[in-house]
mmCIF file of C-alpha atoms in Angstrom:
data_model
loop_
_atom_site.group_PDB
_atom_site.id
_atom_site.type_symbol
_atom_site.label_atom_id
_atom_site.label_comp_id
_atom_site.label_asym_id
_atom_site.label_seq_id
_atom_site.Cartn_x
_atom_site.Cartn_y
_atom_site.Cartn_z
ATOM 1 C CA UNK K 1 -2.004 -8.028 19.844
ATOM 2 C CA UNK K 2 1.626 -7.709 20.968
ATOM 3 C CA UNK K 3 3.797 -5.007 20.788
ATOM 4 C CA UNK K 4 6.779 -4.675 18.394
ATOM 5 C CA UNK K 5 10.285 -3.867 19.148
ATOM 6 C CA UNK K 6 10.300 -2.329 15.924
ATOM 7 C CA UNK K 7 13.863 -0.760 14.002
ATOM 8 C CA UNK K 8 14.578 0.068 10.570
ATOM 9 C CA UNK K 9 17.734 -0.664 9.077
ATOM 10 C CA UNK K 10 19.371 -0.339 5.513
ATOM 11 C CA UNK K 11 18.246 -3.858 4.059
ATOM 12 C CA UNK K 12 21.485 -6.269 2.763
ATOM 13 C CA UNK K 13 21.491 -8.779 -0.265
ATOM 14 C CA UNK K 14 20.226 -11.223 1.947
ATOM 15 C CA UNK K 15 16.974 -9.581 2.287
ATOM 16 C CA UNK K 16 15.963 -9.737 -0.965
ATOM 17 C CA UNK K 17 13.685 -12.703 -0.261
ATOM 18 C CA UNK K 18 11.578 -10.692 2.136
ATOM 19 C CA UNK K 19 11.049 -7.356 0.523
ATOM 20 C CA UNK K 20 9.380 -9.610 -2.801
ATOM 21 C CA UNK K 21 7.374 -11.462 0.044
ATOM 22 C CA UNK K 22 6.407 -8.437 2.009
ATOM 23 C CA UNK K 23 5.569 -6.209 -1.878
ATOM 24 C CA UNK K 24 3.729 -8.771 -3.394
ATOM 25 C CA UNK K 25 1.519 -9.613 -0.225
ATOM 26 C CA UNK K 26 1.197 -5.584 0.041
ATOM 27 C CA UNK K 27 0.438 -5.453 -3.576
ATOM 28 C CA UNK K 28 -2.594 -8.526 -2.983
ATOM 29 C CA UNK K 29 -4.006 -6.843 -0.162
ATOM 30 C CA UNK K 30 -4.013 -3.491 -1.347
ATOM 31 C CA UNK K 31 -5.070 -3.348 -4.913
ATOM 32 C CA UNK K 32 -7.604 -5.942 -4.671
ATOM 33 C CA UNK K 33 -10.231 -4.739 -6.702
ATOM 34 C CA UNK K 34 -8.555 -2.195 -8.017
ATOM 35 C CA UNK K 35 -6.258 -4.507 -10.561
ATOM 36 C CA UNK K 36 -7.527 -7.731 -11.863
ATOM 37 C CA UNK K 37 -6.685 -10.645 -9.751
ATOM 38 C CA UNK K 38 -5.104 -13.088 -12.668
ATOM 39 C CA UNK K 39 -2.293 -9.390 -12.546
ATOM 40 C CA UNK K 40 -1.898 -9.621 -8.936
ATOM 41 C CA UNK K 41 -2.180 -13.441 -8.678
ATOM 42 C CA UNK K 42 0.884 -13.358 -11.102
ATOM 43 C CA UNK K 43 3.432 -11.708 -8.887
ATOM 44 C CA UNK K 44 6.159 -14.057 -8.766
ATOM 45 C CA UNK K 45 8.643 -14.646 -5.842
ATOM 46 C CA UNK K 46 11.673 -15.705 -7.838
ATOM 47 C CA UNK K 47 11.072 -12.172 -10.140
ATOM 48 C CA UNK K 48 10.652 -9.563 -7.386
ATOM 49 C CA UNK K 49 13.261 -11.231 -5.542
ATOM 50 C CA UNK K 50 15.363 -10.229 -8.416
ATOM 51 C CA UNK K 51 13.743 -7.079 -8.799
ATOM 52 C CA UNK K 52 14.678 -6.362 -4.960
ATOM 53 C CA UNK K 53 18.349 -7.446 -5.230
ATOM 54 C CA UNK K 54 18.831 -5.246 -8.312
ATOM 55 C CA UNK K 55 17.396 -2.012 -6.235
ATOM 56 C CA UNK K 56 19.727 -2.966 -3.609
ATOM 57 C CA UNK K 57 22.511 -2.180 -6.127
ATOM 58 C CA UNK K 58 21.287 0.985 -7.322
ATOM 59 C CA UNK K 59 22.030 4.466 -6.361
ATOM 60 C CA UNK K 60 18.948 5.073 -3.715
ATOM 61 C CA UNK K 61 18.757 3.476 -0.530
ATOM 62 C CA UNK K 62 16.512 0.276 0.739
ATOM 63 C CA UNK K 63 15.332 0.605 4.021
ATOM 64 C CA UNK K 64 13.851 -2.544 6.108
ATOM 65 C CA UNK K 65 11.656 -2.219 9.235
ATOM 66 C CA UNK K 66 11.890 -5.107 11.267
ATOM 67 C CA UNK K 67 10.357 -6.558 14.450
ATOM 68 C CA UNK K 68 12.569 -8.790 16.911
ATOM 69 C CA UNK K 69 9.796 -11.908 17.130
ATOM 70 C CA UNK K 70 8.993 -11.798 13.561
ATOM 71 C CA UNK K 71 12.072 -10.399 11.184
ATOM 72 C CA UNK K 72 11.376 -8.282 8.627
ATOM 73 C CA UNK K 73 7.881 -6.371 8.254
ATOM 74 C CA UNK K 74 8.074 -3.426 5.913
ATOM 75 C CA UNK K 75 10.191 -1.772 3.417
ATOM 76 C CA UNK K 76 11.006 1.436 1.538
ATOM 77 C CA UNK K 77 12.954 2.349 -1.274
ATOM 78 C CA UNK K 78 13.980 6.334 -1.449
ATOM 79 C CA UNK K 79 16.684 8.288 -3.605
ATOM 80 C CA UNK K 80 16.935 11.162 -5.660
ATOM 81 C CA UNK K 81 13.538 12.190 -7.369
ATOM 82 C CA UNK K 82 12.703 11.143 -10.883
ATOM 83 C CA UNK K 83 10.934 13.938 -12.097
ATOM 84 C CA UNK K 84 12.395 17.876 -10.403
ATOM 85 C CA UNK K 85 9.336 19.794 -12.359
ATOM 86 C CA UNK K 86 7.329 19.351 -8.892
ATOM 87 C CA UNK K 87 10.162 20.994 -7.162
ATOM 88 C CA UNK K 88 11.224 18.152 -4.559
ATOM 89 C CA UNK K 89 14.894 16.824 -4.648
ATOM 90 C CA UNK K 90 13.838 13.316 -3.268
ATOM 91 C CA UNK K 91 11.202 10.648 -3.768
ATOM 92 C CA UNK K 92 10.213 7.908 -1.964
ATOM 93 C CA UNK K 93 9.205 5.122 -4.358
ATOM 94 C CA UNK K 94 7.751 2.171 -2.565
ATOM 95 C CA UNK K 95 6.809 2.054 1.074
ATOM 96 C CA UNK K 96 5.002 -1.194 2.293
ATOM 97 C CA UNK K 97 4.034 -2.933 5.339
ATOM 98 C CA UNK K 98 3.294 -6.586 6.018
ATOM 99 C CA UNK K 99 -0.424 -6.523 5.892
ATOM 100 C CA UNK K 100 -0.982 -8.403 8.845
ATOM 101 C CA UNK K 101 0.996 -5.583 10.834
ATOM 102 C CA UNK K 102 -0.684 -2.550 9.565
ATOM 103 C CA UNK K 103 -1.651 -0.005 11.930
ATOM 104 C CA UNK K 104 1.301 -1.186 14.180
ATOM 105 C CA UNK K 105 4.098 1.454 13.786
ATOM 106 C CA UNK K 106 6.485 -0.091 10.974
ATOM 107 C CA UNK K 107 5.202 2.599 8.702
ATOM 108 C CA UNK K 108 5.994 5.509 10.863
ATOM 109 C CA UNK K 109 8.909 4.046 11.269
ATOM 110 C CA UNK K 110 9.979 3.607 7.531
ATOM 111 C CA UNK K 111 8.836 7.118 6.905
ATOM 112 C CA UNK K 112 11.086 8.607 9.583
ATOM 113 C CA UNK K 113 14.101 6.317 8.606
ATOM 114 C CA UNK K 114 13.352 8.041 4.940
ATOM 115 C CA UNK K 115 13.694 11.961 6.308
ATOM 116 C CA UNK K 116 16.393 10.708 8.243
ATOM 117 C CA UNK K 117 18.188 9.274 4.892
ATOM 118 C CA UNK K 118 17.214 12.200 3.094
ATOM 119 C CA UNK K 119 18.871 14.460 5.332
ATOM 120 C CA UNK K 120 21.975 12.290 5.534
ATOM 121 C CA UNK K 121 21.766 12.814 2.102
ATOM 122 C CA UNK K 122 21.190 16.553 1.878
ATOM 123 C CA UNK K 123 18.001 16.232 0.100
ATOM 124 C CA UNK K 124 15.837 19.100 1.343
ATOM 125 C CA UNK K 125 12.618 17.904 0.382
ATOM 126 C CA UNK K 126 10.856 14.406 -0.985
ATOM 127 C CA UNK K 127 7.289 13.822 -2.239
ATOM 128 C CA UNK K 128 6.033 9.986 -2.708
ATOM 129 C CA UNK K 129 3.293 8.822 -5.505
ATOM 130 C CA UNK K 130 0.144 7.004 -4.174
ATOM 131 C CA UNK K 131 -2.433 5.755 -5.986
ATOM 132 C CA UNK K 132 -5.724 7.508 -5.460
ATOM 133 C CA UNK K 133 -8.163 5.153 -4.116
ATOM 134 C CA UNK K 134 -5.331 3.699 -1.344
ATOM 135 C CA UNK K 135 -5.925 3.945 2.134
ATOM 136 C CA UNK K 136 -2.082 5.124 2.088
ATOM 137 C CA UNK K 137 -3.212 8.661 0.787
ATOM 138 C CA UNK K 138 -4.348 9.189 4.321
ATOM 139 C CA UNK K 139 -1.542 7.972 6.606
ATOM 140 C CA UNK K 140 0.795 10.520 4.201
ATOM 141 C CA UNK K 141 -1.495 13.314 5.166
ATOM 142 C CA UNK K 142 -1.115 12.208 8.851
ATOM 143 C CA UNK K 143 2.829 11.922 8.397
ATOM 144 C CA UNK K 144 2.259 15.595 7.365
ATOM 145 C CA UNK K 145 2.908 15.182 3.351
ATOM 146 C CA UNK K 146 0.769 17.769 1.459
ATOM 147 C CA UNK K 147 -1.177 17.148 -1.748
ATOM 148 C CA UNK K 148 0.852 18.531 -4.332
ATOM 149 C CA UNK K 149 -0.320 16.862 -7.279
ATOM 150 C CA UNK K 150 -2.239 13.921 -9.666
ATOM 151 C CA UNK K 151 -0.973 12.545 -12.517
ATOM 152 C CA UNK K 152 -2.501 9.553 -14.273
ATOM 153 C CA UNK K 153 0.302 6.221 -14.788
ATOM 154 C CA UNK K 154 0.211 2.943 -16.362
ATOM 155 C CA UNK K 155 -0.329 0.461 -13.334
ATOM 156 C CA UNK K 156 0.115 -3.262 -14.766
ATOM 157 C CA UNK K 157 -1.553 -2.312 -18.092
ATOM 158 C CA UNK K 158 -4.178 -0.125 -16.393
ATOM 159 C CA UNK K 159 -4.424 3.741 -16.590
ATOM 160 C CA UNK K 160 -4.149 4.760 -12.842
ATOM 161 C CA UNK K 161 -5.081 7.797 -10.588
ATOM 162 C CA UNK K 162 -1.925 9.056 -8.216
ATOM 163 C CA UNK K 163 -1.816 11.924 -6.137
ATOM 164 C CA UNK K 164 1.651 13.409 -4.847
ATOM 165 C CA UNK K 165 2.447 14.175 -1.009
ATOM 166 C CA UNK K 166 5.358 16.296 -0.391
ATOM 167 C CA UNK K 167 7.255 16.915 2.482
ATOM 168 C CA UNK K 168 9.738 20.260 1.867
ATOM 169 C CA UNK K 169 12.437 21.573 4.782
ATOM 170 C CA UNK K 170 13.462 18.307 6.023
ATOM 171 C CA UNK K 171 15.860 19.532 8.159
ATOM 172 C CA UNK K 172 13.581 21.408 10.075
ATOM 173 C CA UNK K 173 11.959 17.901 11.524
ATOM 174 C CA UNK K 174 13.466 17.069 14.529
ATOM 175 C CA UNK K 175 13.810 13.788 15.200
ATOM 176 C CA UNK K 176 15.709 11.013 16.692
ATOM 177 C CA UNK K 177 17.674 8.719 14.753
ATOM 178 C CA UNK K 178 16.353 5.731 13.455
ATOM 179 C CA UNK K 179 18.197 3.493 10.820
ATOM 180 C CA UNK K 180 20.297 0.827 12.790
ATOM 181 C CA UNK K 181 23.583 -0.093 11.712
#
């Protein structure tokens, strides 16, 4: 396996292409077996490529993680959190990464490109929504996120299990800077 010369960036309109490519292939892999397959096998390009270039727009920020040899590899959308009963003035909303580069860094990356934008942003603390049965509840843990809570959401038609990681005094994480210009 080769190494990446990973760097996370704010993603442009131009992107939009990649983050539907690189959600719906994270959405296959992941929930398999968990949704039905005719719900995941529906995922259209041409939609979430909409979807993606409306998010751009928005008020929260779209970060990209990208390798040199093969372009873009992950993504995260972040901004102010939905719901302040929890306590945490930002939220992460989607993180995802290429599965065929799991394991490899872009995630780490992403998540420190996230406190990095939160910080910028003067947002003290974030938490980010998993779903309960996803290998993702343990790489949060490792990135240091807290269980904080479950709640119980509507996933393509589905009633769904989430738990809540949270993350409070960002700016006591030192850390380099990440996003690239």
């Amino acid at each position: 396996m080769d190494d990446l010369a990973l760097s996370v960036r704010y993603a442009r309109p131009a992107d939009a292409a990649d983050l539907a490519r690189i959600y719906i292939e994270s959405w296959q892999d992941t929930y398999a077996g968990l949704i039905p397959h005719s719900l995941l096998g529906a995922m259209s390009l041409k939609g979430h490529t909409a979807r993606w270039q409306a998010t751009m727009r928005g008020p929260g920020a779209v970060l990209v993680a990208e390798d040199s040899a093969h372009g873009a590899i992950g993504l995260a959308s972040l901004g102010t959190a939905r719901d302040g009963a929890l306590g945490y003035e930002g939220e992460i909303y989607t993180l995802y990464v290429d599965p065929a580069f799991l394991g490899r860094g872009a995630g780490r990356a992403l998540m420190a490109g996230a406190f990095e934008t939160f910080k910028d942003r003067k947002l003290r603390s974030c938490l980010v929504w998993a779903h309960a049965q996803n290998n993702a509840c343990f790489f949060y843990e490792r990135m240091g996120g807290k269980r904080v809570a479950t709640r119980t959401v509507s996933l393509m038609g589905a009633p769904t299990p989430e738990t809540g990681f949270g993350w409070k005094q960002l700016a006591a994480r030192r850390q380099a800077r990440t996003i690239q210009s």
